[in-house]
Short mmCIF file of C-alpha atoms in Angstrom, two decimals:
data_model
loop_
_atom_site.label_atom_id
_atom_site.label_comp_id
_atom_site.label_asym_id
_atom_site.label_seq_id
_atom_site.Cartn_x
_atom_site.Cartn_y
_atom_site.Cartn_z
CA MET A 1 -19.06 17.79 -0.78
CA GLU A 2 -20.05 17.67 2.79
CA ALA A 3 -19.61 14.14 3.95
CA ILE A 4 -18.16 11.08 2.06
CA ARG A 5 -20.26 8.52 1.30
CA TRP A 6 -18.34 5.53 0.69
CA GLY A 7 -19.15 2.36 -1.05
CA ILE A 8 -16.45 -0.50 -1.11
CA ILE A 9 -16.30 -2.28 -3.79
CA GLY A 10 -14.18 -5.64 -2.52
CA CYS A 11 -15.44 -6.20 1.05
CA GLY A 12 -13.34 -8.74 1.59
CA ASP A 13 -10.81 -9.83 3.92
CA VAL A 14 -8.71 -6.09 3.90
CA THR A 15 -11.53 -3.96 4.86
CA GLU A 16 -12.74 -6.10 8.13
CA ILE A 17 -10.39 -4.28 10.79
CA LYS A 18 -7.70 -2.08 8.68
CA SER A 19 -9.76 0.20 6.42
CA GLY A 20 -14.07 -0.58 7.00
CA PRO A 21 -14.81 0.46 9.91
CA ALA A 22 -12.86 3.59 9.88
CA LEU A 23 -15.21 5.01 7.49
CA ASN A 24 -17.73 5.45 10.02
CA LYS A 25 -15.43 6.47 12.61
CA ILE A 26 -13.96 9.54 10.55
CA GLU A 27 -16.13 13.07 10.69
CA ASN A 28 -17.86 13.40 7.93
CA SER A 29 -17.28 9.82 6.72
CA SER A 30 -19.61 6.94 6.74
CA LEU A 31 -19.70 3.76 5.01
CA VAL A 32 -23.31 3.27 3.03
CA ALA A 33 -22.37 0.27 0.40
CA VAL A 34 -20.48 -2.58 0.02
CA MET A 35 -20.44 -5.16 -2.79
CA ARG A 36 -18.81 -8.14 -3.73
CA ARG A 37 -19.20 -10.74 -5.78
CA ASP A 38 -20.22 -13.25 -3.62
CA ALA A 39 -24.14 -12.28 -2.58
CA ALA A 40 -24.22 -14.06 0.87
CA LYS A 41 -20.92 -12.69 1.57
CA ALA A 42 -21.56 -9.45 0.83
CA ALA A 43 -24.94 -9.44 2.76
CA ASP A 44 -23.14 -10.69 5.65
CA TYR A 45 -20.07 -7.97 5.86
CA ALA A 46 -23.18 -5.28 5.32
CA GLN A 47 -25.32 -7.34 8.35
CA ARG A 48 -21.96 -7.25 10.43
CA HIS A 49 -20.62 -3.81 10.12
CA GLY A 50 -24.24 -2.03 10.15
CA VAL A 51 -23.95 -0.91 6.05
CA SER A 52 -27.69 -0.26 4.63
CA LYS A 53 -26.67 -1.47 1.24
CA TRP A 54 -25.19 -4.44 -0.86
CA TYR A 55 -24.19 -5.40 -3.99
CA ASP A 56 -23.01 -8.24 -6.15
CA ASP A 57 -22.62 -5.93 -9.06
CA ALA A 58 -19.90 -3.51 -8.69
CA TYR A 59 -21.22 -0.78 -11.33
CA ARG A 60 -24.42 -1.06 -9.14
CA ILE A 61 -22.66 0.45 -6.50
CA ILE A 62 -20.89 2.77 -8.79
CA GLU A 63 -23.93 3.95 -10.11
CA ASP A 64 -25.60 4.32 -6.62
CA PRO A 65 -26.70 7.94 -5.67
CA ASP A 66 -25.89 8.03 -2.41
CA VAL A 67 -22.56 6.87 -2.72
CA ASN A 68 -20.18 9.67 -3.91
CA ALA A 69 -16.46 8.40 -3.66
CA ILE A 70 -15.77 4.73 -4.04
CA TYR A 71 -12.69 2.44 -2.33
CA VAL A 72 -11.66 -0.79 -4.39
CA ALA A 73 -10.13 -2.88 -2.48
CA THR A 74 -10.09 -6.31 -4.82
CA PRO A 75 -7.53 -7.48 -5.99
CA PRO A 76 -5.19 -5.84 -8.47
CA LEU A 77 -6.43 -7.54 -11.42
CA SER A 78 -9.76 -5.51 -11.43
CA HIS A 79 -8.22 -2.08 -10.12
CA GLU A 80 -7.98 -0.52 -13.82
CA GLU A 81 -11.52 -1.28 -14.24
CA TYR A 82 -13.09 -0.14 -11.60
CA ALA A 83 -11.43 2.74 -10.91
CA VAL A 84 -11.78 4.38 -14.53
CA ALA A 85 -14.90 3.20 -14.03
CA ALA A 86 -15.86 5.34 -10.83
CA LEU A 87 -13.53 8.34 -11.85
CA LYS A 88 -15.78 8.74 -15.49
CA ALA A 89 -19.20 8.28 -13.00
CA GLY A 90 -17.67 11.46 -11.38
CA LYS A 91 -16.61 9.64 -8.07
CA PRO A 92 -13.59 10.69 -6.42
CA VAL A 93 -11.43 6.81 -5.78
CA TYR A 94 -9.56 5.44 -2.74
CA LEU A 95 -7.16 2.57 -4.89
CA GLU A 96 -5.75 -0.18 -3.12
CA LYS A 97 -2.39 -1.08 -3.56
CA PRO A 98 -1.14 -2.27 -5.62
CA MET A 99 -2.13 0.42 -8.07
CA ALA A 100 -2.52 -2.04 -10.97
CA LEU A 101 -0.70 -4.94 -12.78
CA GLN A 102 1.41 -3.20 -14.32
CA ALA A 103 2.64 0.54 -14.98
CA THR A 104 0.69 1.12 -18.67
CA SER A 105 -2.64 0.49 -16.20
CA CYS A 106 -1.66 2.67 -13.67
CA ARG A 107 -0.58 5.38 -16.37
CA ARG A 108 -4.31 5.03 -17.87
CA ILE A 109 -6.03 5.09 -14.42
CA VAL A 110 -4.18 8.48 -13.66
CA GLU A 111 -4.84 9.93 -17.37
CA VAL A 112 -8.17 9.23 -16.55
CA ALA A 113 -8.14 10.90 -13.52
CA ASN A 114 -6.46 14.31 -14.69
CA SER A 115 -8.90 13.99 -17.92
CA THR A 116 -12.23 13.90 -15.38
CA GLY A 117 -10.98 16.45 -13.06
CA ILE A 118 -11.73 13.86 -10.26
CA LYS A 119 -9.68 13.23 -7.03
CA LEU A 120 -7.60 9.72 -6.86
CA THR A 121 -5.84 8.63 -4.02
CA VAL A 122 -3.47 5.36 -3.45
CA ALA A 123 -3.81 3.54 0.06
CA HIS A 124 -0.21 3.60 0.62
CA TYR A 125 -1.45 3.89 4.13
CA ARG A 126 1.63 3.74 6.13
CA ARG A 127 2.95 7.10 4.85
CA ALA A 128 0.43 8.37 7.64
CA LEU A 129 1.44 5.62 10.27
CA PRO A 130 3.53 7.58 13.11
CA LEU A 131 6.34 5.18 13.17
CA TYR A 132 7.26 6.22 9.13
CA ILE A 133 6.11 9.71 9.82
CA LYS A 134 8.98 9.91 12.67
CA VAL A 135 11.22 8.45 10.39
CA ARG A 136 11.13 11.00 7.82
CA GLU A 137 11.65 14.06 10.37
CA LEU A 138 14.46 12.03 12.07
CA LEU A 139 15.91 12.05 8.30
CA GLU A 140 15.06 15.11 8.20
CA SER A 141 16.54 17.04 10.86
CA GLY A 142 19.90 15.54 9.73
CA VAL A 143 20.32 13.19 12.57
CA ILE A 144 22.32 10.71 10.74
CA GLY A 145 23.82 13.06 8.61
CA LYS A 146 24.17 12.76 4.34
CA ILE A 147 22.00 9.49 3.60
CA LEU A 148 24.52 7.03 1.60
CA PHE A 149 22.28 4.18 1.38
CA VAL A 150 19.75 2.01 2.11
CA ASN A 151 19.40 -2.20 2.08
CA CYS A 152 15.82 -3.73 3.10
CA GLN A 153 15.79 -7.53 3.59
CA VAL A 154 12.23 -9.23 3.52
CA LEU A 155 13.11 -12.65 3.91
CA GLN A 156 10.09 -15.17 4.83
CA PRO A 157 9.33 -18.42 4.72
CA PHE A 158 6.97 -20.43 2.79
CA GLN A 159 4.17 -20.56 5.52
CA SER A 160 4.75 -17.17 7.21
CA GLY A 161 2.76 -15.75 10.49
CA ILE A 162 2.79 -12.24 8.84
CA ILE A 163 1.22 -12.73 5.18
CA ALA A 164 -2.28 -11.87 5.03
CA LYS A 165 -3.78 -15.49 3.80
CA THR A 166 -7.46 -15.87 2.03
CA ALA A 167 -9.75 -19.38 1.21
CA VAL A 168 -7.97 -18.60 -2.88
CA ASN A 169 -4.16 -18.04 -2.32
CA TRP A 170 -4.90 -15.01 -4.91
CA ARG A 171 -1.48 -13.25 -4.23
CA THR A 172 0.27 -15.96 -5.88
CA ASP A 173 -0.94 -16.06 -9.13
CA PRO A 174 0.46 -13.66 -11.39
CA ALA A 175 -2.79 -13.53 -13.22
CA ILE A 176 -4.47 -11.58 -10.80
CA SER A 177 -2.03 -9.67 -8.31
CA GLY A 178 0.88 -9.16 -10.97
CA GLY A 179 3.45 -11.55 -9.10
CA GLY A 180 3.51 -12.84 -6.27
CA LEU A 181 3.95 -12.37 -2.81
CA PHE A 182 6.68 -9.20 -3.71
CA HIS A 183 3.78 -7.86 -5.61
CA ASP A 184 1.39 -8.00 -2.59
CA LEU A 185 4.23 -6.46 -0.21
CA ALA A 186 6.83 -4.33 -1.98
CA PRO A 187 4.50 -1.96 -2.90
CA HIS A 188 4.44 -0.61 0.65
CA HIS A 189 8.20 -0.80 1.13
CA LEU A 190 9.35 0.84 -2.56
CA ASP A 191 6.70 3.69 -1.73
CA LEU A 192 8.20 4.52 2.24
CA MET A 193 11.73 5.14 -0.26
CA LEU A 194 10.28 7.28 -2.82
CA TYR A 195 8.02 9.28 0.03
CA TYR A 196 11.96 9.23 1.86
CA PHE A 197 14.13 9.85 -0.81
CA GLY A 198 12.16 11.64 -3.93
CA VAL A 199 11.68 9.87 -7.83
CA PRO A 200 13.99 7.57 -8.78
CA LYS A 201 16.95 8.33 -11.01
CA SER A 202 17.28 4.55 -12.54
CA ALA A 203 16.31 0.97 -11.31
CA SER A 204 16.98 -2.08 -12.17
CA GLY A 205 16.68 -6.06 -10.60
CA TYR A 206 16.29 -9.42 -11.54
CA SER A 207 13.72 -12.23 -10.07
CA ALA A 208 13.58 -16.10 -10.33
CA ASN A 209 10.55 -18.67 -8.92
CA GLN A 210 13.70 -20.87 -7.38
CA ARG A 211 11.17 -23.29 -5.45
CA GLY A 212 8.21 -23.43 -7.86
CA PHE A 213 5.67 -23.80 -5.00
CA TYR A 214 3.37 -21.51 -6.93
CA LYS A 215 3.41 -19.74 -10.32
CA ALA A 216 5.32 -16.33 -9.62
CA ASP A 217 8.62 -15.49 -8.66
CA ASP A 218 9.83 -16.30 -5.25
CA ILE A 219 12.76 -14.19 -5.04
CA VAL A 220 12.91 -10.68 -6.30
CA SER A 221 16.18 -8.52 -5.85
CA GLY A 222 16.83 -4.56 -6.51
CA GLU A 223 18.39 -1.41 -6.64
CA ILE A 224 17.80 1.78 -6.93
CA LEU A 225 19.88 5.32 -7.49
CA PHE A 226 17.88 8.14 -6.24
CA ASP A 227 18.52 11.75 -7.91
CA ASN A 228 19.86 12.73 -4.66
CA GLU A 229 22.81 9.62 -5.39
CA ILE A 230 21.29 7.78 -2.57
CA ILE A 231 21.53 4.11 -3.26
CA PHE A 232 19.03 1.75 -2.25
CA LYS A 233 19.16 -2.19 -2.38
CA GLY A 234 16.34 -4.62 -1.58
CA LEU A 235 15.99 -8.20 -1.59
CA TRP A 236 12.88 -10.19 -0.91
CA CYS A 237 12.42 -14.14 -0.71
CA PHE A 238 9.39 -16.10 0.48
CA THR A 239 11.12 -19.41 0.67
CA VAL A 240 13.89 -18.46 3.56
CA PRO A 241 14.38 -21.38 6.69
CA VAL A 242 12.77 -20.20 9.63
CA GLU A 243 16.56 -19.44 10.76
CA ALA A 244 16.80 -16.98 7.84
CA ALA A 245 14.04 -14.26 8.22
CA GLN A 246 14.07 -11.06 8.41
CA ASP A 247 12.09 -7.49 7.88
CA HIS A 248 14.57 -5.02 8.10
CA CYS A 249 15.26 -1.95 6.58
CA GLU A 250 18.33 0.05 7.21
CA ILE A 251 19.10 3.58 6.60
CA VAL A 252 22.85 4.84 6.37
CA GLY A 253 23.90 8.51 7.03
CA ALA A 254 27.74 9.78 7.23
CA GLU A 255 26.96 9.76 10.54
CA GLY A 256 25.01 7.18 12.04
CA ILE A 257 22.17 4.34 11.35
CA ILE A 258 18.17 4.18 11.18
CA SER A 259 16.66 0.92 11.44
CA PHE A 260 13.30 -0.34 11.84
CA SER A 261 10.89 -3.34 10.85
CA PHE A 262 7.97 -3.13 8.18
CA PHE A 263 5.95 -5.57 10.38
CA GLY A 264 7.37 -3.67 13.86
CA SER A 265 6.18 -0.65 15.46
CA GLU A 266 9.62 1.12 16.44
CA CYS A 267 12.54 2.57 14.72
CA LEU A 268 16.36 3.03 16.18
CA VAL A 269 18.82 5.32 15.90
CA ASN A 270 22.42 4.27 16.57
CA LYS A 271 24.80 7.42 16.42
CA GLN A 272 28.29 7.08 18.46
CA GLY A 273 27.93 3.84 19.90
CA LYS A 274 23.96 5.09 21.06
CA GLU A 275 21.39 3.81 20.75
CA GLU A 276 17.99 6.29 20.52
CA ARG A 277 14.86 3.83 20.38
CA PHE A 278 11.06 5.55 19.44
CA LYS A 279 7.81 2.92 20.04
CA PHE A 280 4.40 3.14 18.57
CA ILE A 281 1.15 1.80 18.75
CA ASN A 282 -0.85 1.37 15.79
CA PRO A 283 -4.39 2.08 15.47
CA LEU A 284 -6.80 -0.20 15.45
CA HIS A 285 -7.67 0.09 11.55
CA VAL A 286 -4.18 0.79 10.17
CA GLN A 287 -5.72 2.44 7.42
CA GLN A 288 -7.44 5.22 9.46
CA PRO A 289 -5.09 7.65 9.69
CA MET A 290 -4.35 7.52 5.94
CA LEU A 291 -8.33 7.74 5.01
CA GLU A 292 -9.15 10.88 7.48
CA LYS A 293 -6.06 12.52 4.76
CA VAL A 294 -7.91 11.32 2.24
CA VAL A 295 -11.40 12.42 3.52
CA SER A 296 -10.09 15.98 3.87
CA TYR A 297 -8.52 15.80 0.79
CA PHE A 298 -11.99 14.93 -1.03
CA GLN A 299 -13.57 17.88 0.67
CA GLU A 300 -10.80 20.15 -0.83
CA LYS A 301 -9.31 20.87 2.91
CA GLY A 302 -6.05 19.30 2.29
CA PRO A 303 -3.39 17.77 0.07
CA ASN A 304 -3.54 13.86 -1.04
CA PRO A 305 -1.53 11.98 1.01
CA CYS A 306 -0.69 9.75 -1.94
CA SER A 307 -1.37 10.87 -6.03
CA GLY A 308 -1.60 8.12 -8.39
CA GLU A 309 1.54 9.75 -10.30
CA GLU A 310 3.70 8.48 -7.37
CA ALA A 311 1.91 4.76 -7.21
CA SER A 312 2.64 4.70 -10.58
CA ILE A 313 6.27 5.45 -10.11
CA VAL A 314 6.14 2.56 -7.01
CA ILE A 315 4.68 0.19 -9.87
CA GLU A 316 7.18 1.11 -12.74
CA THR A 317 10.13 0.43 -9.90
CA MET A 318 8.82 -2.92 -9.41
CA ASP A 319 8.53 -3.62 -13.60
CA ARG A 320 11.89 -2.75 -13.61
CA PHE A 321 13.45 -5.34 -11.06
CA THR A 322 10.78 -8.34 -12.28
CA LEU A 323 10.50 -7.69 -15.71
#
């Protein structure tokens, strides 16, 4: 492809700032069409973002000859359907996380991508942000020695200010999201662990709906044993008192500790009684660094920044925590 001409299926909140505008700021990339089931909202998005075409039918944007790549940004319920349809139409796909409702759906998407030979990337965009690249560099440099274990705690009040909100809270409807807020946030957290430490050897966990505010589980705990004998322990709870709120990941090595926040912009290295702090500024369009890599991959100029196979392992791990 000389230029990537994008069509977005599901031009909702996630595409307003995080990703949509970036598609026109990347070399050899442009946003030419958007789709949303609400025609008025699709037209409004197109008008505000200077997009020439809009649709209220996903299959019309997939069939549009001016569109040669599809960004699926709908809630997870329809990820499998639209990703498969786009791949079968011969159009590369950038697929929002979580990849699909469950691992079986992820595997079907990957099978279609492999059988058609059409490119597929999943939007685990934190891999391309400076903070998380720095953490990986620190780990690979051996600054804290042999990695022993990882402790992750994401604890938020029921009305948390850091969790995205929409008019219809589909994120807590398991039929649409695959679960609750764990399914919305943990894909990023677990993908980073796989990005840092490789393929899990085993994983297990527990989940429950303790407070009954919605149908989905509101607490999840999980453990992973990686091939290199690193142990990960995670706890996610979305109904804690304000005083208990945390967003913290701590990687403990034989010679020190690396810690960071998933919603923050810095990481700390504590070693031999000294602290070193690395601060970063996220881009306005937080997915732009990832999308730059995606465009390069679609043009055969670089590797896949997050394959369907990798993203499938994330969902398989989540399934082991919650089923």
